[in-house]
Each structure stands twice: as C-alpha cells, then as structure tokens.
Short mmCIF file of C-alpha atoms in Angstrom, two decimals:
data_model
loop_
_atom_site.label_atom_id
_atom_site.label_comp_id
_atom_site.label_asym_id
_atom_site.label_seq_id
_atom_site.Cartn_x
_atom_site.Cartn_y
_atom_site.Cartn_z
CA MET A 1 1.63 10.06 -4.90
CA VAL A 2 4.94 11.65 -3.89
CA VAL A 3 3.57 15.15 -4.49
CA ALA A 4 0.34 14.45 -2.58
CA THR A 5 2.24 12.91 0.34
CA GLU A 6 4.58 15.88 0.57
CA GLU A 7 1.74 18.39 0.53
CA LEU A 8 -0.25 16.49 3.17
CA SER A 9 2.85 16.28 5.36
CA TRP A 10 3.01 20.07 5.65
CA GLY A 11 -0.06 19.72 7.84
CA SER A 12 0.53 16.34 9.46
CA LEU A 13 3.30 13.78 9.14
CA GLY A 14 0.92 11.10 10.41
CA ILE A 15 -1.66 11.73 7.73
CA GLY A 16 0.86 12.28 4.96
CA GLY A 17 2.63 9.02 5.66
CA SER A 18 -0.34 6.68 6.00
CA LEU A 19 -3.53 7.99 4.45
CA ILE A 20 -2.51 7.16 0.90
CA THR A 21 -0.52 3.96 1.31
CA ARG A 22 -3.01 1.76 3.17
CA PRO A 23 -5.72 1.90 0.50
CA GLU A 24 -3.02 1.58 -2.14
CA ILE A 25 -1.79 -1.76 -0.77
CA LEU A 26 -5.28 -3.27 -0.93
CA THR A 27 -5.87 -1.69 -4.33
CA ARG A 28 -2.71 -3.18 -5.82
CA ALA A 29 -3.46 -6.59 -4.29
CA LEU A 30 -6.86 -6.53 -5.99
CA VAL A 31 -5.38 -5.38 -9.29
CA TYR A 32 -2.80 -8.18 -9.21
CA GLY A 33 -4.95 -10.96 -7.80
CA GLY A 34 -8.61 -10.04 -7.52
CA THR A 35 -11.46 -11.36 -9.60
CA GLU A 36 -13.26 -9.03 -11.97
CA GLU A 37 -16.21 -8.94 -9.56
CA GLN A 38 -13.99 -7.93 -6.65
CA LYS A 39 -12.29 -5.22 -8.68
CA GLN A 40 -15.57 -3.77 -9.93
CA HIS A 41 -16.94 -3.66 -6.39
CA TRP A 42 -13.96 -2.35 -4.41
CA LEU A 43 -11.69 -0.31 -6.68
CA PRO A 44 -14.14 2.56 -7.36
CA ARG A 45 -14.93 2.81 -3.64
CA LEU A 46 -11.27 2.88 -2.66
CA ALA A 47 -10.43 5.44 -5.36
CA SER A 48 -13.22 7.81 -4.30
CA ALA A 49 -12.38 7.37 -0.57
CA GLU A 50 -15.94 6.21 0.02
CA THR A 51 -14.31 3.17 1.62
CA LEU A 52 -11.39 3.49 4.04
CA ALA A 53 -9.13 0.43 4.17
CA ALA A 54 -6.80 -0.88 6.84
CA VAL A 55 -4.12 -3.55 6.52
CA ALA A 56 -4.26 -6.31 9.17
CA VAL A 57 -1.03 -8.24 8.67
CA THR A 58 1.35 -7.60 11.60
CA GLU A 59 0.95 -9.65 14.77
CA PRO A 60 2.52 -9.23 18.24
CA ASP A 61 5.26 -11.76 17.41
CA TYR A 62 5.45 -11.39 13.64
CA GLY A 63 6.09 -8.19 11.70
CA SER A 64 8.39 -8.32 8.71
CA ASP A 65 8.39 -12.11 9.04
CA VAL A 66 4.95 -12.37 7.46
CA ALA A 67 5.39 -16.08 6.73
CA GLY A 68 5.24 -16.80 10.47
CA ILE A 69 1.80 -15.32 11.25
CA THR A 70 -0.47 -17.48 13.41
CA THR A 71 -3.96 -15.99 12.87
CA THR A 72 -6.10 -18.76 11.41
CA ALA A 73 -9.05 -18.84 9.03
CA THR A 74 -11.21 -21.95 8.97
CA ARG A 75 -13.84 -22.53 6.33
CA THR A 76 -17.37 -22.77 7.68
CA LYS A 77 -20.87 -22.70 6.29
CA GLY A 78 -21.33 -19.34 4.56
CA GLY A 79 -17.88 -17.94 5.26
CA TRP A 80 -14.72 -18.25 7.32
CA LEU A 81 -13.92 -18.30 11.04
CA ILE A 82 -11.01 -15.94 11.72
CA ASN A 83 -9.18 -16.33 15.01
CA GLY A 84 -6.09 -14.41 16.10
CA VAL A 85 -4.55 -11.08 17.09
CA LYS A 86 -3.33 -8.31 14.78
CA THR A 87 -1.36 -5.26 15.88
CA TRP A 88 -0.15 -1.95 14.39
CA CYS A 89 -3.25 -1.93 12.22
CA THR A 90 -3.39 1.68 11.03
CA PHE A 91 -6.93 3.16 10.88
CA ALA A 92 -8.34 -0.13 12.22
CA ALA A 93 -11.22 1.47 14.11
CA ARG A 94 -12.23 3.95 11.41
CA ALA A 95 -11.76 1.59 8.47
CA ASP A 96 -14.71 0.11 6.61
CA VAL A 97 -12.75 -2.89 5.38
CA LEU A 98 -9.67 -4.82 6.48
CA MET A 99 -7.18 -6.49 4.18
CA LEU A 100 -6.36 -9.41 6.44
CA LEU A 101 -3.84 -12.23 6.12
CA ALA A 102 -4.63 -15.50 7.87
CA ARG A 103 -3.37 -19.06 7.81
CA THR A 104 -5.81 -21.29 5.94
CA ASP A 105 -3.59 -24.36 6.03
CA PRO A 106 -3.05 -25.73 9.56
CA ASP A 107 0.27 -27.25 8.53
CA ARG A 108 2.77 -24.67 9.83
CA ALA A 109 5.55 -26.37 7.87
CA LYS A 110 4.08 -24.85 4.71
CA ALA A 111 4.98 -21.39 6.07
CA HIS A 112 4.11 -18.69 3.51
CA ARG A 113 2.40 -21.21 1.22
CA GLY A 114 -0.37 -21.71 3.78
CA ILE A 115 -1.44 -18.05 4.02
CA SER A 116 -4.45 -16.52 2.26
CA MET A 117 -5.73 -12.97 1.92
CA PHE A 118 -9.22 -11.88 2.99
CA ILE A 119 -11.32 -8.76 2.55
CA VAL A 120 -13.17 -8.31 5.84
CA GLU A 121 -15.94 -5.72 6.03
CA LYS A 122 -16.65 -4.05 9.38
CA PRO A 123 -18.65 -1.12 10.75
CA ARG A 124 -16.82 2.19 11.10
CA GLY A 125 -15.92 3.01 14.69
CA ASP A 126 -16.34 6.51 16.11
CA GLY A 127 -13.66 6.30 18.77
CA HIS A 128 -10.06 5.21 19.08
CA GLY A 129 -10.98 1.55 19.58
CA PHE A 130 -13.83 -0.67 18.60
CA LEU A 131 -15.89 -3.58 19.84
CA PHE A 132 -18.18 -5.08 17.23
CA ALA A 133 -20.32 -8.20 17.18
CA GLN A 134 -22.73 -9.63 14.64
CA ASP A 135 -25.35 -10.02 17.35
CA PRO A 136 -25.33 -10.08 21.18
CA ALA A 137 -25.07 -13.89 21.23
CA GLN A 138 -21.81 -13.97 19.25
CA LYS A 139 -18.30 -12.96 20.15
CA ALA A 140 -16.78 -9.71 18.95
CA LEU A 141 -14.85 -9.10 15.77
CA GLY A 142 -12.23 -6.99 17.50
CA ARG A 143 -11.38 -5.01 20.58
CA PRO A 144 -8.58 -2.61 21.48
CA ALA A 145 -5.82 -4.03 23.66
CA GLY A 146 -3.99 -1.39 25.63
CA SER A 147 -3.54 2.16 24.45
CA ARG A 148 -3.70 3.26 20.83
CA GLU A 149 -0.35 3.13 19.08
CA GLY A 150 -0.50 6.18 16.82
CA ARG A 151 -1.58 9.75 17.51
CA SER A 152 -2.70 10.63 14.01
CA THR A 153 -3.27 7.26 12.39
CA ARG A 154 -5.02 5.54 15.29
CA SER A 155 -3.20 2.24 14.91
CA ALA A 156 -4.76 -0.48 17.00
CA THR A 157 -4.27 -3.94 18.40
CA GLY A 158 -7.32 -6.09 17.75
CA ALA A 159 -8.40 -9.59 18.60
CA CYS A 160 -10.50 -11.48 16.07
CA THR A 161 -12.29 -14.06 18.17
CA PRO A 162 -13.90 -16.99 16.38
CA THR A 163 -16.87 -15.58 14.52
CA SER A 164 -18.30 -16.03 11.08
CA TRP A 165 -17.75 -12.41 10.06
CA PRO A 166 -18.47 -11.54 6.40
CA SER A 167 -15.20 -12.02 4.52
CA ARG A 168 -14.21 -12.64 0.94
CA LEU A 169 -11.19 -14.62 -0.15
CA VAL A 170 -9.08 -12.67 -2.64
CA ARG A 171 -9.02 -15.04 -5.60
CA PRO A 172 -6.38 -14.79 -8.33
CA ARG A 173 -7.43 -14.06 -11.90
CA ARG A 174 -5.55 -17.12 -13.12
CA GLU A 175 -5.57 -19.77 -10.48
CA PRO A 176 -2.48 -22.01 -10.58
CA ARG A 177 -3.05 -25.72 -10.29
CA ARG A 178 -3.38 -27.00 -6.72
CA ARG A 179 -4.22 -23.46 -5.54
CA ARG A 180 -7.91 -23.32 -6.20
CA GLY A 181 -10.01 -20.56 -4.72
CA GLY A 182 -7.06 -18.27 -4.00
CA LEU A 183 -5.90 -20.42 -1.07
CA GLY A 184 -2.21 -20.00 -0.32
CA GLN A 185 -1.93 -16.81 -2.40
CA GLY A 186 -2.03 -14.29 0.45
CA PHE A 187 1.71 -14.00 1.05
CA TYR A 188 2.46 -13.47 -2.63
CA LEU A 189 -0.28 -10.85 -3.06
CA GLN A 190 0.84 -8.99 0.08
CA MET A 191 4.51 -8.94 -0.93
CA GLN A 192 3.78 -7.84 -4.48
CA ALA A 193 1.34 -5.14 -3.38
CA SER A 194 3.62 -3.77 -0.64
CA ARG A 195 6.69 -3.84 -2.88
CA THR A 196 5.08 -1.65 -5.51
CA ALA A 197 2.89 0.48 -3.24
CA GLY A 198 3.99 3.81 -1.84
CA SER A 199 4.37 2.46 1.69
CA ARG A 200 8.07 1.93 1.01
CA ARG A 201 8.44 5.29 -0.68
CA SER A 202 6.26 7.64 1.38
CA PRO A 203 8.74 8.40 4.24
CA ALA A 204 10.91 10.47 1.88
CA PRO A 205 8.21 12.94 0.70
CA SER A 206 6.88 13.05 4.27
CA ALA A 207 10.24 14.43 5.37
CA HIS A 208 10.28 16.93 2.49
CA GLY A 209 6.98 18.37 3.59
CA GLY A 210 7.77 19.93 6.94
CA GLY A 211 11.23 19.15 8.23
CA TYR A 212 13.11 22.07 6.75
CA GLN A 213 10.47 24.65 7.63
CA ALA A 214 10.47 23.45 11.24
CA ALA A 215 14.26 23.77 11.44
CA PHE A 216 14.23 27.21 9.79
CA SER A 217 11.51 28.50 12.12
CA TYR A 218 13.37 27.19 15.15
CA ALA A 219 16.55 28.93 14.01
CA GLU A 220 14.66 32.22 13.75
CA ASP A 221 13.06 31.88 17.19
CA ARG A 222 15.95 30.44 19.21
CA LYS A 223 18.16 33.17 20.70
CA VAL A 224 21.69 32.68 22.00
CA PHE A 225 23.88 35.52 23.34
CA GLY A 226 21.18 38.00 22.38
CA SER A 227 20.82 36.98 18.73
CA ALA A 228 18.73 34.45 16.84
CA ILE A 229 20.87 31.47 15.90
CA ILE A 230 19.98 31.97 12.24
CA ASP A 231 22.23 35.03 12.36
CA TYR A 232 25.28 32.83 13.01
CA GLN A 233 27.22 31.58 10.01
CA LEU A 234 27.47 27.98 11.22
CA THR A 235 23.67 27.73 11.50
CA ARG A 236 23.26 29.13 8.01
CA VAL A 237 25.74 26.59 6.65
CA LYS A 238 23.75 23.77 8.28
CA LEU A 239 20.46 25.07 6.88
CA ALA A 240 21.98 25.47 3.42
CA ARG A 241 23.33 21.92 3.48
CA MET A 242 19.95 20.70 4.67
CA ALA A 243 18.17 22.47 1.80
CA VAL A 244 20.54 20.92 -0.77
CA VAL A 245 20.11 17.38 0.59
CA ILE A 246 16.31 17.71 0.79
CA GLN A 247 16.11 18.98 -2.77
CA ALA A 248 18.30 16.12 -3.99
CA CYS A 249 16.11 13.62 -2.13
CA ARG A 250 12.96 15.20 -3.57
CA GLN A 251 14.22 14.80 -7.12
CA PHE A 252 15.35 11.25 -6.40
CA SER A 253 11.91 10.37 -5.02
CA PHE A 254 10.32 11.15 -8.36
CA GLN A 255 12.66 8.64 -10.03
CA VAL A 256 11.96 5.70 -7.72
CA PRO A 257 10.12 3.10 -9.81
CA GLY A 258 6.49 2.43 -8.92
#
C-alpha cells in the first residue's frame, strides 16, 4: 500500500492519499465484523474496484469525536430510516456504497455504545454533487451543501433526509450478548478499521511521491542574481538534507505495523 500510494502521488497527491484508504476502511470493517454473506458479496467488488466506497462518519460538529455523532437510524419495515448530515465524505458523489455510522439508540447517554454501522448503496453520480431519491414522491438520499471540499477527491457535505434507503447493518461474526444484530458495534468497527487501515499511514508515502521533485525543479528554474538557485551551496545543502530525511521516512514507512 505504501508503494502504491507513493507511485500514485507522483501524479496526484489527492488521488494518492485517498483512493486506496477509503475502500480499505470498509474492507477491514467487514473483515473484522461482517457476516460471511456480507464478505462474500462486498469484498471481491471492493478488491476489483468494481465498487467505489466512501466513508460517511464525520459531521459538521463531530469529527474525531465519533462518539458524539447525531445522525440517527430508526428501524422501519424493510429497512432503516437514516436522518442526519455528514460532511468531508470523500468520493461521496461518485461512490457506489457508503460506510455510514448512525445512532441506533436514542439514548445519547450511551455515547459510542449507541452507534451502529451501515452499508448504504447509492447510484453513482456524474457530477461534483448528487441528488438522489427512490421515487419522485420520496425525499432525497443526499444533496450537496455549499461548494465541494476537495479538488481531486470530491469530498462532499450531504444530508440524508428520512427515507427508507436500502441499507444493511454490519453484523459481527460473533455477536456479544445484549448486542444482537450488530447494534451498538459501529464505533468499535470504525475505530478498529481506521486504526489498522492505511488512512493513518498514507500521508507519509504521499509526501515521498512528489515533494522532492517539485523542490528540485523549482531550484533549477528559479534564478537569483543571474544564476539558478540550485547553483548556490546553501540550496544544495537544503536539497541534500531533504533527500536524506525523505529516504529515512520512506524506510520507516515500510516498518509501520499494519
């Protein structure tokens, strides 16, 4: 993953830093907590890139504090009603499926213990935003709010208005007592998947991929007092130090546990 991220980052830091990690988070959540049926259905599609995944966790008022999210999921006939707003959802419009965290227990005092994880299928949008509905009589699954938040990754803010959109609860392989049906497992699955996924490791190889070449090219093109700054000893010392640090970081990245 480190090698692939670094190579992709030579062309685009946005793609190199996000294209791999989003599907990986959902993949690891399924490996850790999905049923055999869910794994057989989704893992081959995610691995082949037939299915593009997005992670819908962050909300306008809750980012790293995942336990505080307010989006709700209420059981209804044939599915769940999901109501809330998610933001910084990378690839939201283009994704075929969302890994979404929602509060299934209305008791806010339960904090992280009241959160469950859902797999929400959606049509793939062609533009930067999206507006989907099951039929004209029902409200939309999501809509963009304001401008897009990422140039390459097309992050989006979306509102999930109450609608019985097709969604599947991620159920654990071994369901602990008093947690039947995967309810209350979302926080644990998200934390475990994110901790071991490359999302916490990908910034390093992203920097390896293009940073030094950009600095070197600038030093060759920038002229001061009639000479390119790469001809000055101080600039060469800085570039040499940069190369040493990058190489050390590259080797360290390979040793970070997965």
